[in-house]
GROMACS .gro file of C-alpha atoms in nm:
model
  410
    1UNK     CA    1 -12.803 -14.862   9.401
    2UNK     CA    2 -12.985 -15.050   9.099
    3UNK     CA    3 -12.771 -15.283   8.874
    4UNK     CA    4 -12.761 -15.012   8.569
    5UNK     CA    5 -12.524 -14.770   8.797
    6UNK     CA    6 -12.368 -15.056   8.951
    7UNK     CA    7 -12.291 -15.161   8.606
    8UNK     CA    8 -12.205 -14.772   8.522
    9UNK     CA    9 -11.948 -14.741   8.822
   10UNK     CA   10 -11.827 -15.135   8.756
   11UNK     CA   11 -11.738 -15.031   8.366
   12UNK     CA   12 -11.577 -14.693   8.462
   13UNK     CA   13 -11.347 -14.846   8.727
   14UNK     CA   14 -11.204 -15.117   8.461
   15UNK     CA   15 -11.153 -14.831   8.174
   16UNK     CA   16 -10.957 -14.619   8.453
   17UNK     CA   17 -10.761 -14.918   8.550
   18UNK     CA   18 -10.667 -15.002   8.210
   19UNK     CA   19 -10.553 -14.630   8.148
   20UNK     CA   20 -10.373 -14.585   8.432
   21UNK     CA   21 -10.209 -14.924   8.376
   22UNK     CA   22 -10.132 -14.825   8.005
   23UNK     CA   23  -9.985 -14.493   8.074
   24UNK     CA   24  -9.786 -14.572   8.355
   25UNK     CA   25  -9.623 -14.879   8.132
   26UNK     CA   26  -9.557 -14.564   7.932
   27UNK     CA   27  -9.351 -14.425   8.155
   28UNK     CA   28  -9.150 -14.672   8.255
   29UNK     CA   29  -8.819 -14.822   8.137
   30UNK     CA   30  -8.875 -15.181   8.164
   31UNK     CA   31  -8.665 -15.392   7.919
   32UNK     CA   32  -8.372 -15.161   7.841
   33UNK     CA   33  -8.622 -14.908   7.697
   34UNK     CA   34  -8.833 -15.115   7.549
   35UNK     CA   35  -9.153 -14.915   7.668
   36UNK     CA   36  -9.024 -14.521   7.689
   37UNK     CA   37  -9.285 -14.295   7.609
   38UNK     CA   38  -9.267 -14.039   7.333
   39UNK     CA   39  -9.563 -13.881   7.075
   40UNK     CA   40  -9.564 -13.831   6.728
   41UNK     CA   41  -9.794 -13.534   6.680
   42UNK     CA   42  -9.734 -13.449   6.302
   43UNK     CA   43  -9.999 -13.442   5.987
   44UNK     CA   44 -10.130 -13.805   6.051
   45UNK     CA   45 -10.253 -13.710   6.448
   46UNK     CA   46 -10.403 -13.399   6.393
   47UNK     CA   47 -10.605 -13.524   6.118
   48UNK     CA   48 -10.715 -13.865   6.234
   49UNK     CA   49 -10.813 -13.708   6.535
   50UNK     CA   50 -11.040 -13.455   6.392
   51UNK     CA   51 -11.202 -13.744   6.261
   52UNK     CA   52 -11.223 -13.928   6.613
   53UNK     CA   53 -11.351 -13.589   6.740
   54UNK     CA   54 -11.620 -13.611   6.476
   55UNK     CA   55 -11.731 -13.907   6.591
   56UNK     CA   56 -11.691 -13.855   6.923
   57UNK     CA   57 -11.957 -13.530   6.882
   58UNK     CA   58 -12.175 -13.782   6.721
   59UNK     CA   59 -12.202 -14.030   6.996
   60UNK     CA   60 -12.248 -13.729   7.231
   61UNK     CA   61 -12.488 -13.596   7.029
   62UNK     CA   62 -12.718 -13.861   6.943
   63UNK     CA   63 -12.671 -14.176   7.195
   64UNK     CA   64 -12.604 -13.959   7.456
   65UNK     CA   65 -12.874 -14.143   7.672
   66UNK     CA   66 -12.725 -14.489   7.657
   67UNK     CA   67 -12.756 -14.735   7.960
   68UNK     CA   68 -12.471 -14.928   8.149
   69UNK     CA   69 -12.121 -14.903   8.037
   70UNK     CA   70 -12.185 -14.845   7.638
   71UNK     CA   71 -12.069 -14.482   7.647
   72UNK     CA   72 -11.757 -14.629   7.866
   73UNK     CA   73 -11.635 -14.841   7.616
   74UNK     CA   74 -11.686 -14.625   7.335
   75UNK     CA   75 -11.497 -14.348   7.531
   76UNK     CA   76 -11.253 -14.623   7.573
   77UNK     CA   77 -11.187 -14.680   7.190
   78UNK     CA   78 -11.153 -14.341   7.108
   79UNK     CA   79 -10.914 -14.289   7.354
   80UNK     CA   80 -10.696 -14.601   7.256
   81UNK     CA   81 -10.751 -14.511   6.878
   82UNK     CA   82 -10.595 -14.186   6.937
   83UNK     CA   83 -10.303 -14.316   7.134
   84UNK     CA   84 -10.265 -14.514   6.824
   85UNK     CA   85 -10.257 -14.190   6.598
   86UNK     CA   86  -9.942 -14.067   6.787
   87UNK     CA   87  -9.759 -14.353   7.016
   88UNK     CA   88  -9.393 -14.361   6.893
   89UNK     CA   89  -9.342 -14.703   7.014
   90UNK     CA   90  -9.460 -15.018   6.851
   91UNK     CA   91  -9.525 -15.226   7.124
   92UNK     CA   92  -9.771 -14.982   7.292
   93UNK     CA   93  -9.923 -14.912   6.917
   94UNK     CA   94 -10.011 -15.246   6.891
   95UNK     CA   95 -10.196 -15.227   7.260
   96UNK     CA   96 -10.400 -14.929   7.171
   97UNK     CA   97 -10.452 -15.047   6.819
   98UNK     CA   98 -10.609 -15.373   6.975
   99UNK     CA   99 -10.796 -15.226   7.261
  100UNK     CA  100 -10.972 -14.982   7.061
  101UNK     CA  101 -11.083 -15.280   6.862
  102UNK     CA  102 -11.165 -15.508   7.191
  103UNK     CA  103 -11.410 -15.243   7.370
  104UNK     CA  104 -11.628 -15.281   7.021
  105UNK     CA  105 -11.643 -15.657   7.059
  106UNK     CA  106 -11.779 -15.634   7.375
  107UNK     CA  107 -12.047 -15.367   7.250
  108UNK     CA  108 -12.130 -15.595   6.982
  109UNK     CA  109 -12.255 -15.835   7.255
  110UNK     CA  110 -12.387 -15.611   7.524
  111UNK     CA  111 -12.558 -15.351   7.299
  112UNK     CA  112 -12.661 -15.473   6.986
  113UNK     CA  113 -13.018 -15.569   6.955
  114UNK     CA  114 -13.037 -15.831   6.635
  115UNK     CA  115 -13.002 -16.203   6.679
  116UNK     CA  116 -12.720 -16.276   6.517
  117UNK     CA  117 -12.488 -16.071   6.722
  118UNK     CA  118 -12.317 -16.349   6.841
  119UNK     CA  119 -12.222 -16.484   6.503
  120UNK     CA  120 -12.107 -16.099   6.421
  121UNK     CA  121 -11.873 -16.095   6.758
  122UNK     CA  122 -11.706 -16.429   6.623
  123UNK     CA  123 -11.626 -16.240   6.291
  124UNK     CA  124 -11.505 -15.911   6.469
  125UNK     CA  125 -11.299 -16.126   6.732
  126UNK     CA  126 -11.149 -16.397   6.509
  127UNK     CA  127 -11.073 -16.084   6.253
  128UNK     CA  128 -10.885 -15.934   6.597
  129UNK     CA  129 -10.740 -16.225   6.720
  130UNK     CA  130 -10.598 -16.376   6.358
  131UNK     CA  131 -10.456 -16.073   6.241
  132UNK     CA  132 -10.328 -15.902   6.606
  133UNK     CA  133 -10.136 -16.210   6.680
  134UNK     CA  134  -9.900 -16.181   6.368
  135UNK     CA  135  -9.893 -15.852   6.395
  136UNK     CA  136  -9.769 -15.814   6.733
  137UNK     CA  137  -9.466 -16.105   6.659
  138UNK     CA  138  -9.399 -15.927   6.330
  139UNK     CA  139  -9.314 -15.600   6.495
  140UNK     CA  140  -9.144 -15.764   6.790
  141UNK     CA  141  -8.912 -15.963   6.456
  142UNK     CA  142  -8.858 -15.636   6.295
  143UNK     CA  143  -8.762 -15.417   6.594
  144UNK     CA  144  -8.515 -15.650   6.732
  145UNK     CA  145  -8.255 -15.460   6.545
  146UNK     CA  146  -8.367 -15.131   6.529
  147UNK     CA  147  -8.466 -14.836   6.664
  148UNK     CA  148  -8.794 -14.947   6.842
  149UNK     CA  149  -8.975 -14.608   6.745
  150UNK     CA  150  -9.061 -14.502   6.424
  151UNK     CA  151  -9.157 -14.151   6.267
  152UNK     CA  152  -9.412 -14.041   6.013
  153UNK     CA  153  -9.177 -14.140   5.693
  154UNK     CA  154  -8.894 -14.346   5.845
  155UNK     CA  155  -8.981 -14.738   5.899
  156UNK     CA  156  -8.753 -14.903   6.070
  157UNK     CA  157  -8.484 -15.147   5.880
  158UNK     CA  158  -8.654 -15.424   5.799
  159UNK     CA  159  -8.586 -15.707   5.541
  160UNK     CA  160  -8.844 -15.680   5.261
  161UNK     CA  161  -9.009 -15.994   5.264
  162UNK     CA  162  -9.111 -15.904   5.662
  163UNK     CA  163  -9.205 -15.552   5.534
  164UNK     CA  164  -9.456 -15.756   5.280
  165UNK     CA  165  -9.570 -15.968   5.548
  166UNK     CA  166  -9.627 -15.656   5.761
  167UNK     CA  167  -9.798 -15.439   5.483
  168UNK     CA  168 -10.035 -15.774   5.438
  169UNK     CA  169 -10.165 -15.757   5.781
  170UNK     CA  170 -10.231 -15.396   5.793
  171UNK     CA  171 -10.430 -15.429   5.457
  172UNK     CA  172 -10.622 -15.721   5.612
  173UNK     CA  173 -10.653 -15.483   5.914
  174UNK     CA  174 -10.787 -15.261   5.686
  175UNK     CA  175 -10.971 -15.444   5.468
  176UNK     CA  176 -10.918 -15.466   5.127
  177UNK     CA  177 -10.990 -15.738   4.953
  178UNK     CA  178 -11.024 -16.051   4.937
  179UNK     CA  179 -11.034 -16.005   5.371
  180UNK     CA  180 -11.347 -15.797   5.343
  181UNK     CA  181 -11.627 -16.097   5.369
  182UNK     CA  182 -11.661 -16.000   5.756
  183UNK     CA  183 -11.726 -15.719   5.715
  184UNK     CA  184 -12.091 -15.644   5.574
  185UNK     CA  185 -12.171 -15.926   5.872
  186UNK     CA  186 -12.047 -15.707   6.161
  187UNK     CA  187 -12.232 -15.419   6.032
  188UNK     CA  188 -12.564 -15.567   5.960
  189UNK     CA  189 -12.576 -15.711   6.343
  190UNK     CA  190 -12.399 -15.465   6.511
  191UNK     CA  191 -12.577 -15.135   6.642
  192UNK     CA  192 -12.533 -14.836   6.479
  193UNK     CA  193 -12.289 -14.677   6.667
  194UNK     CA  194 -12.068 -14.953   6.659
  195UNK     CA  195 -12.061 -14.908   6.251
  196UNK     CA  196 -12.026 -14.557   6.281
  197UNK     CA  197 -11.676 -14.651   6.490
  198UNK     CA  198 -11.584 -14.891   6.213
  199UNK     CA  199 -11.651 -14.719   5.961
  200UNK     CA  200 -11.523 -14.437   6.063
  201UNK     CA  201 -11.172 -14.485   6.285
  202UNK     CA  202 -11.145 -14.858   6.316
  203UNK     CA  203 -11.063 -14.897   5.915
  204UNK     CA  204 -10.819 -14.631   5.927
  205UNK     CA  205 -10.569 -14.771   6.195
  206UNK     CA  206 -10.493 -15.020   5.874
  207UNK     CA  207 -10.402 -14.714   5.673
  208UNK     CA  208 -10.206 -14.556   6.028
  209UNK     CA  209  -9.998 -14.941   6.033
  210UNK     CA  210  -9.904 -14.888   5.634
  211UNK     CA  211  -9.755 -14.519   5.690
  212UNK     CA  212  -9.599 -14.575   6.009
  213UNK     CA  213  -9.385 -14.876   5.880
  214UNK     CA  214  -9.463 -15.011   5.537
  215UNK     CA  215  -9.392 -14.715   5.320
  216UNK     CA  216  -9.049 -14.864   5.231
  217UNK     CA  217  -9.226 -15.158   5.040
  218UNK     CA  218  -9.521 -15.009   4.868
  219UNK     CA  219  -9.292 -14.971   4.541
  220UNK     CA  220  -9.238 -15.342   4.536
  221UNK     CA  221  -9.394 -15.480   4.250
  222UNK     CA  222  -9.570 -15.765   4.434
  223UNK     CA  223  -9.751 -15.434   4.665
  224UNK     CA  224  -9.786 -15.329   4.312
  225UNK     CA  225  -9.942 -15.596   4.143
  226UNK     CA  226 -10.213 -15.680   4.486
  227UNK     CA  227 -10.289 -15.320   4.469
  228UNK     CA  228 -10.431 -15.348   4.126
  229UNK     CA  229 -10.602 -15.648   4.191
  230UNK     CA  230 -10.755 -15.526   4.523
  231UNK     CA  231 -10.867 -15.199   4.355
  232UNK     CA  232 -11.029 -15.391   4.048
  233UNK     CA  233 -11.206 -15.614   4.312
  234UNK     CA  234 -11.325 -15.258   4.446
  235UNK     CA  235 -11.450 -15.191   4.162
  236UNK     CA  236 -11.649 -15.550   4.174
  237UNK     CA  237 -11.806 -15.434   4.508
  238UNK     CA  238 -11.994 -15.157   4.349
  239UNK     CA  239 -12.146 -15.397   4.136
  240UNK     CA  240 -12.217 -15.669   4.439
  241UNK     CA  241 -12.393 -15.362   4.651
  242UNK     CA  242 -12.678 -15.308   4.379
  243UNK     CA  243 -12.796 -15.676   4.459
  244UNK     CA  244 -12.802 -15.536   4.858
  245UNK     CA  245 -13.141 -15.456   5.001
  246UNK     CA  246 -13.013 -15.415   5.387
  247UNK     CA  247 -12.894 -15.052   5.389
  248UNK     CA  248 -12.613 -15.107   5.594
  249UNK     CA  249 -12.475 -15.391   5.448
  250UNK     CA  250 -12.493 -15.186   5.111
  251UNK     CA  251 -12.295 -14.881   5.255
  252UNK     CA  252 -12.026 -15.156   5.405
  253UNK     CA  253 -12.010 -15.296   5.066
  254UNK     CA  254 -11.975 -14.926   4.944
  255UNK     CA  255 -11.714 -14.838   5.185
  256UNK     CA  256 -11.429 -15.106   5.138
  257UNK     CA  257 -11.492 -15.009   4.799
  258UNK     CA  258 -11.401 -14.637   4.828
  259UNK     CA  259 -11.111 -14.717   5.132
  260UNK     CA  260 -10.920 -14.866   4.818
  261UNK     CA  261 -10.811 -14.485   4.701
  262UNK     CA  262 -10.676 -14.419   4.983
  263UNK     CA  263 -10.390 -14.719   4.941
  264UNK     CA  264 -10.336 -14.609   4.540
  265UNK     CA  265 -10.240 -14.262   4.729
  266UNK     CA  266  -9.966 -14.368   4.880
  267UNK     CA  267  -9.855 -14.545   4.573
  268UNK     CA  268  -9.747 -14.223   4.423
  269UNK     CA  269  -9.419 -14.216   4.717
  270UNK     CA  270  -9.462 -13.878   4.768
  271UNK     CA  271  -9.549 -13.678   5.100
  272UNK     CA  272  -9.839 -13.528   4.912
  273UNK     CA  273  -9.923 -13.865   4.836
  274UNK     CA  274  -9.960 -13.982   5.224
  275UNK     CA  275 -10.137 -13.651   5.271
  276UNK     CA  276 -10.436 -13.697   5.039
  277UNK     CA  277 -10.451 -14.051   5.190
  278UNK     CA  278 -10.535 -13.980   5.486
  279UNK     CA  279 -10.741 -13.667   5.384
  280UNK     CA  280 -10.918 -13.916   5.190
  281UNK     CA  281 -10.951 -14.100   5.517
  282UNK     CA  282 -11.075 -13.797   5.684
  283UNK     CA  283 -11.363 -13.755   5.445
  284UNK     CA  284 -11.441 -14.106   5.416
  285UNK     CA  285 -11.478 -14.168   5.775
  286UNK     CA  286 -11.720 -13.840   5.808
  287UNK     CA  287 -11.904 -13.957   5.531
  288UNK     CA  288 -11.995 -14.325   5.625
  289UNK     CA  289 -12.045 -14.194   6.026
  290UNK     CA  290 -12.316 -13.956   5.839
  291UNK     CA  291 -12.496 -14.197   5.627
  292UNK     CA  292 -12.516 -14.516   5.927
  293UNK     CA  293 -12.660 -14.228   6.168
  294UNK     CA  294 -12.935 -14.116   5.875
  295UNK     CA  295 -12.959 -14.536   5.841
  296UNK     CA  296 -13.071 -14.519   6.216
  297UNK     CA  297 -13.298 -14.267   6.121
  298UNK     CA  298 -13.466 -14.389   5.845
  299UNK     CA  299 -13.494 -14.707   6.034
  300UNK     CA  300 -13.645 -14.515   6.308
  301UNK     CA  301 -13.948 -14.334   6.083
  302UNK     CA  302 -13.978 -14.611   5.845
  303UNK     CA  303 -14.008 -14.904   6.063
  304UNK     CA  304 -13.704 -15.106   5.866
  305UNK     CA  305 -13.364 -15.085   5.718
  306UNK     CA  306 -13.502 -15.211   5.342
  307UNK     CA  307 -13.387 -14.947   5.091
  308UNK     CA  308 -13.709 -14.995   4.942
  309UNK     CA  309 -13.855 -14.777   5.201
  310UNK     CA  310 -13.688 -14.489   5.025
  311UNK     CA  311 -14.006 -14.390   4.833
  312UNK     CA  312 -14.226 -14.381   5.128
  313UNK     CA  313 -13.972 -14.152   5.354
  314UNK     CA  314 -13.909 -13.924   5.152
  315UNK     CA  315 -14.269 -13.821   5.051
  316UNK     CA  316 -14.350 -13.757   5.418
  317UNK     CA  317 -14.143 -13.397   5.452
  318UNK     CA  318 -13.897 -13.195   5.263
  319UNK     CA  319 -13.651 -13.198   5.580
  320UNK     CA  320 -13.613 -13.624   5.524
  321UNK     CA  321 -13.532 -13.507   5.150
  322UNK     CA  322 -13.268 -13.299   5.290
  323UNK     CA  323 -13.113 -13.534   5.434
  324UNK     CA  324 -13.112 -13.827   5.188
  325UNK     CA  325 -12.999 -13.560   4.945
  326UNK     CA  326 -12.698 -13.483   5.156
  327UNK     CA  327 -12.634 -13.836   5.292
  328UNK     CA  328 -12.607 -13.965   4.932
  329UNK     CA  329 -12.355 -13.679   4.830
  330UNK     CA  330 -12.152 -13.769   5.073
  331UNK     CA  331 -12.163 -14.136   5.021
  332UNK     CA  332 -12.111 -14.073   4.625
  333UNK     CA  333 -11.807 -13.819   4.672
  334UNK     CA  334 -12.012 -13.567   4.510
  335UNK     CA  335 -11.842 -13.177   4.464
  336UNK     CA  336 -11.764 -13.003   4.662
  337UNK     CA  337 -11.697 -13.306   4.935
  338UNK     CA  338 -11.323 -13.343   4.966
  339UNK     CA  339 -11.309 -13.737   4.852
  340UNK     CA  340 -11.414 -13.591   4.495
  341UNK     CA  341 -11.116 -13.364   4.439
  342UNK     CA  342 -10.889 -13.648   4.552
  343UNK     CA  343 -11.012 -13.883   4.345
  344UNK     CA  344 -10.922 -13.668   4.044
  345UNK     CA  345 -10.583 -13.573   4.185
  346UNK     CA  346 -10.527 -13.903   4.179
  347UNK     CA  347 -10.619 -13.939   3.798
  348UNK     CA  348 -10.413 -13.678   3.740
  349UNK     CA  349 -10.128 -13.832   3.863
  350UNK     CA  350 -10.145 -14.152   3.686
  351UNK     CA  351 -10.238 -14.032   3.371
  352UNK     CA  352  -9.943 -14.132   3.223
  353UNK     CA  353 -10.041 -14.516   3.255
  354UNK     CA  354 -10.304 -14.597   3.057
  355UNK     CA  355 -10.408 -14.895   3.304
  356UNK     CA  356 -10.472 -14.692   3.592
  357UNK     CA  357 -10.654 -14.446   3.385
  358UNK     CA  358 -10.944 -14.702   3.259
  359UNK     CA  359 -10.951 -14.823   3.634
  360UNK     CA  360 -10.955 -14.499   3.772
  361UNK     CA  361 -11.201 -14.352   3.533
  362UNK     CA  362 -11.449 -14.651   3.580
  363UNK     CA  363 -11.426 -14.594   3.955
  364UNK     CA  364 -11.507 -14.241   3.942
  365UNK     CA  365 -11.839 -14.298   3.708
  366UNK     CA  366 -11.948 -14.623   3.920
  367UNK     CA  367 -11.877 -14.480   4.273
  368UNK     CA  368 -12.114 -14.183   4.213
  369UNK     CA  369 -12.357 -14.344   3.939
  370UNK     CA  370 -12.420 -14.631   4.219
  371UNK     CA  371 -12.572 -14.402   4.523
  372UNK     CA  372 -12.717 -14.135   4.306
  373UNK     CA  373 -12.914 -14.376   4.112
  374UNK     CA  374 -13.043 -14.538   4.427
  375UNK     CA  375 -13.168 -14.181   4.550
  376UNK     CA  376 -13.307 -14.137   4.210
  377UNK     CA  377 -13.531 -14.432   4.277
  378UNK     CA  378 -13.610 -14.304   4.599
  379UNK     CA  379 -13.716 -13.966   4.485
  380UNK     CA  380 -13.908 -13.985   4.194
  381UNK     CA  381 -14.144 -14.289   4.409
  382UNK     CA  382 -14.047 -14.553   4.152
  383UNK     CA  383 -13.928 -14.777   4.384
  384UNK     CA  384 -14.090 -15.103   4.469
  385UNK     CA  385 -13.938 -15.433   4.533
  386UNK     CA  386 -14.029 -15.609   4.212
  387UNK     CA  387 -13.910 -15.295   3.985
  388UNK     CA  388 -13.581 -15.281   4.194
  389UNK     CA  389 -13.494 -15.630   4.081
  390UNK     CA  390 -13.548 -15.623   3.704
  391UNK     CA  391 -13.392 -15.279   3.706
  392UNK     CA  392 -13.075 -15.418   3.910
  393UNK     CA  393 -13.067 -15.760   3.750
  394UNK     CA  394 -13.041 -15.620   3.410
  395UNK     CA  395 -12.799 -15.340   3.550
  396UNK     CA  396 -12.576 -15.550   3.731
  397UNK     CA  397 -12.558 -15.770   3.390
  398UNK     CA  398 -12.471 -15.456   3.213
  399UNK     CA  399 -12.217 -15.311   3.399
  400UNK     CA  400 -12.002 -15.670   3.484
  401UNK     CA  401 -12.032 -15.737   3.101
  402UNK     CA  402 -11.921 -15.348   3.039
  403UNK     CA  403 -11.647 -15.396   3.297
  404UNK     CA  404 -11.508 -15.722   3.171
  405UNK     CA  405 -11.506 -15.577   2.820
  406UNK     CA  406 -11.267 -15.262   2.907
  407UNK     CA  407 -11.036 -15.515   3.128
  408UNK     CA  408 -10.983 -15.718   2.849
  409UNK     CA  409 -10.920 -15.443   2.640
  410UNK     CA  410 -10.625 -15.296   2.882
   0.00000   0.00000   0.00000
């Protein structure tokens, strides 16, 4: 037997274990009750896990012909991510929530191929270890009293400055800003189908944490008051991402800048609210698993990641067009992708407050002006190094002193 299927059968033994182990925890009732099984399958599951099953058809798709235990663990983290979607218990959603996360550290080490993996594994695990920790004794704090499930719109009773210390951790889990810095890090050194996971389901179990407990203290006015100040700082990412040259650090910049809407959502305290967050979700997560796999691809034909290459891809056939064309749609929430119509729901609902309408307006010009302009480049072969950097020097100038202008004016 040679060490790859040694290391096949070796992987696939541990991954049983640990699902066995986990579900027949389920079933038990150790500690009064502590650990009884039961599912939430409502709105939430069914459409996080079309997203999971999205992609889960990717991996199959395109890495189906990975070595060792890579497709293990990623089979792994689906699975725990969608025990996650529907566990009704918040000891075992904090087990799936972290395992999902775990089986990515170790592909960080095992499968990507860049140098500075290592460095990226101590950002993914100290962003796993510093925020799971608090997590896990915050729920154990605010369950001691309670009802130890919870349901889709019912948190349990909790005190509100533990429901603000709970919300905090799930938006760090997230992230939003100012917990974001990792991020771009991870994705640059971690193989691609590692981003697509975090990009794609690993962000959401943040948004999962805020609906299944924190709804009761979004209409605080300290949730209130962060919210704006994260969301401006989203705004400030689509400004940092024009400086990018590394195509995947520029779509991680771009996507903790778009994950923002889907927290203003559930601002509105309504169930249509939650809804069109995590539809938002839905077509965010589709969207950035999309654009990393064309990333792979363009990295594959054009012998780099350097968005300068652009120009010289796209001349070689009207099929890599194509796909730029429809990669940077999605990416910009361009009609008639789903993000778009949500974003001006959104508007719609605030457009009673003036403040959220300048924010919300600037966001919808930036978030599609940003990629489009970028393909624009691309397409019409004016894009070198040395014109990219006037052009975004005196852009990025532009649009912070445009910005800063309309702030002070609200």
């Amino acid at each position: 037997m040679n060490l790859n299927k040694a290391n096949s059968y070796f992987y696939f033994v541990v991954l049983s274990l640990l699902f066995i182990l986990l579900t027949t925890i389920s079933y038990s009732s150790l500690y009064n009750g502590l650990l009884i099984l039961n599912f939430n399958m409502d709105y939430l599951f069914f459409v996080l896990c079309l997203l999971v099953l999205f992609i889960a058809s990717l991996i199959v798709l395109f890495f189906f012909n990975v070595f060792g235990g890579t497709q293990y663990f990623l089979i792994g983290s689906c699975i725990f991510s969608v025990y996650c979607f529907c566990i009704n218990n918040f000891l075992l959603f904090w087990v799936s929530y972290e395992l999902s996360i775990i089986f990515l550290l170790f592909l960080i080490y095992s499968d990507s191929p860049y140098t500075d993996r290592f460095l990226a594994g101590w950002y993914l695990f100290a962003y796993s270890f510093l925020c799971g920790l608090p997590l896990l004794v915050l729920l154990f704090y605010c369950g001691k009293d309670s009802v130890l499930g919870f349901d889709n719109n019912i948190s349990f009773s909790i005190d509100s400055f533990s429901g603000l210390l709970l919300c905090l951790v799930f938006i760090a889990k997230i992230p939003l800003i100012p917990f974001h810095t990792w991020l771009p890090i991870v994705h640059a050194e971690a193989s691609t189908v590692v981003s697509i996971c975090l990009s794609g389901y690993i962000m959401k179990l943040g948004l999962v944490g805020i609906v299944r407990f924190c709804l009761n203290v979004l209409d605080s006015n300290l949730v209130l008051s962060y919210t704006v100040f994260a969301f401006i700082g989203c705004l400030l990412q689509f400004f940092c991402s024009m400086e990018e040259f590394d195509f995947k650090r520029w779509l991680a910049m771009l996507s903790v800048a778009h994950i923002g809407v889907s927290v203003v959502c559930l601002l509105t305290n309504a169930q249509s609210g939650i809804e069109k967050s995590l539809l938002f979700g839905l077509g965010h997560g589709i969207s950035a698993g999309y654009f990393f796999l064309l990333i792979m691809v363009l990295g594959v034909i054009g012998g780099g990641r350097n968005s300068s290459m652009l120009s010289v891809i796209n001349s070689w056939s009207i099929s890599n067009v194509w796909l730029l064309l429809v990669g940077f749609c999605l990416v910009a929430s361009f009609p008639p992708v789903v993000n778009f119509f949500i974003e001006v729901w959104l508007l719609s609902v605030f457009n009673n407050i003036f403040m959220w309408v300048v924010l919300l307006s600037i966001y919808l010009f930036f978030s599609s002006l940003i990629p489009l302009s970028l393909l624009g480049y691309g397409l019409t072969r004016r894009f070198g190094n040395y014109i990219l950097y006037i052009n975004e020097s005196y852009l990025v100038s532009f649009c912070l002193l445009f910005f800063y202008t309309v702030l002070l004016l609200v």
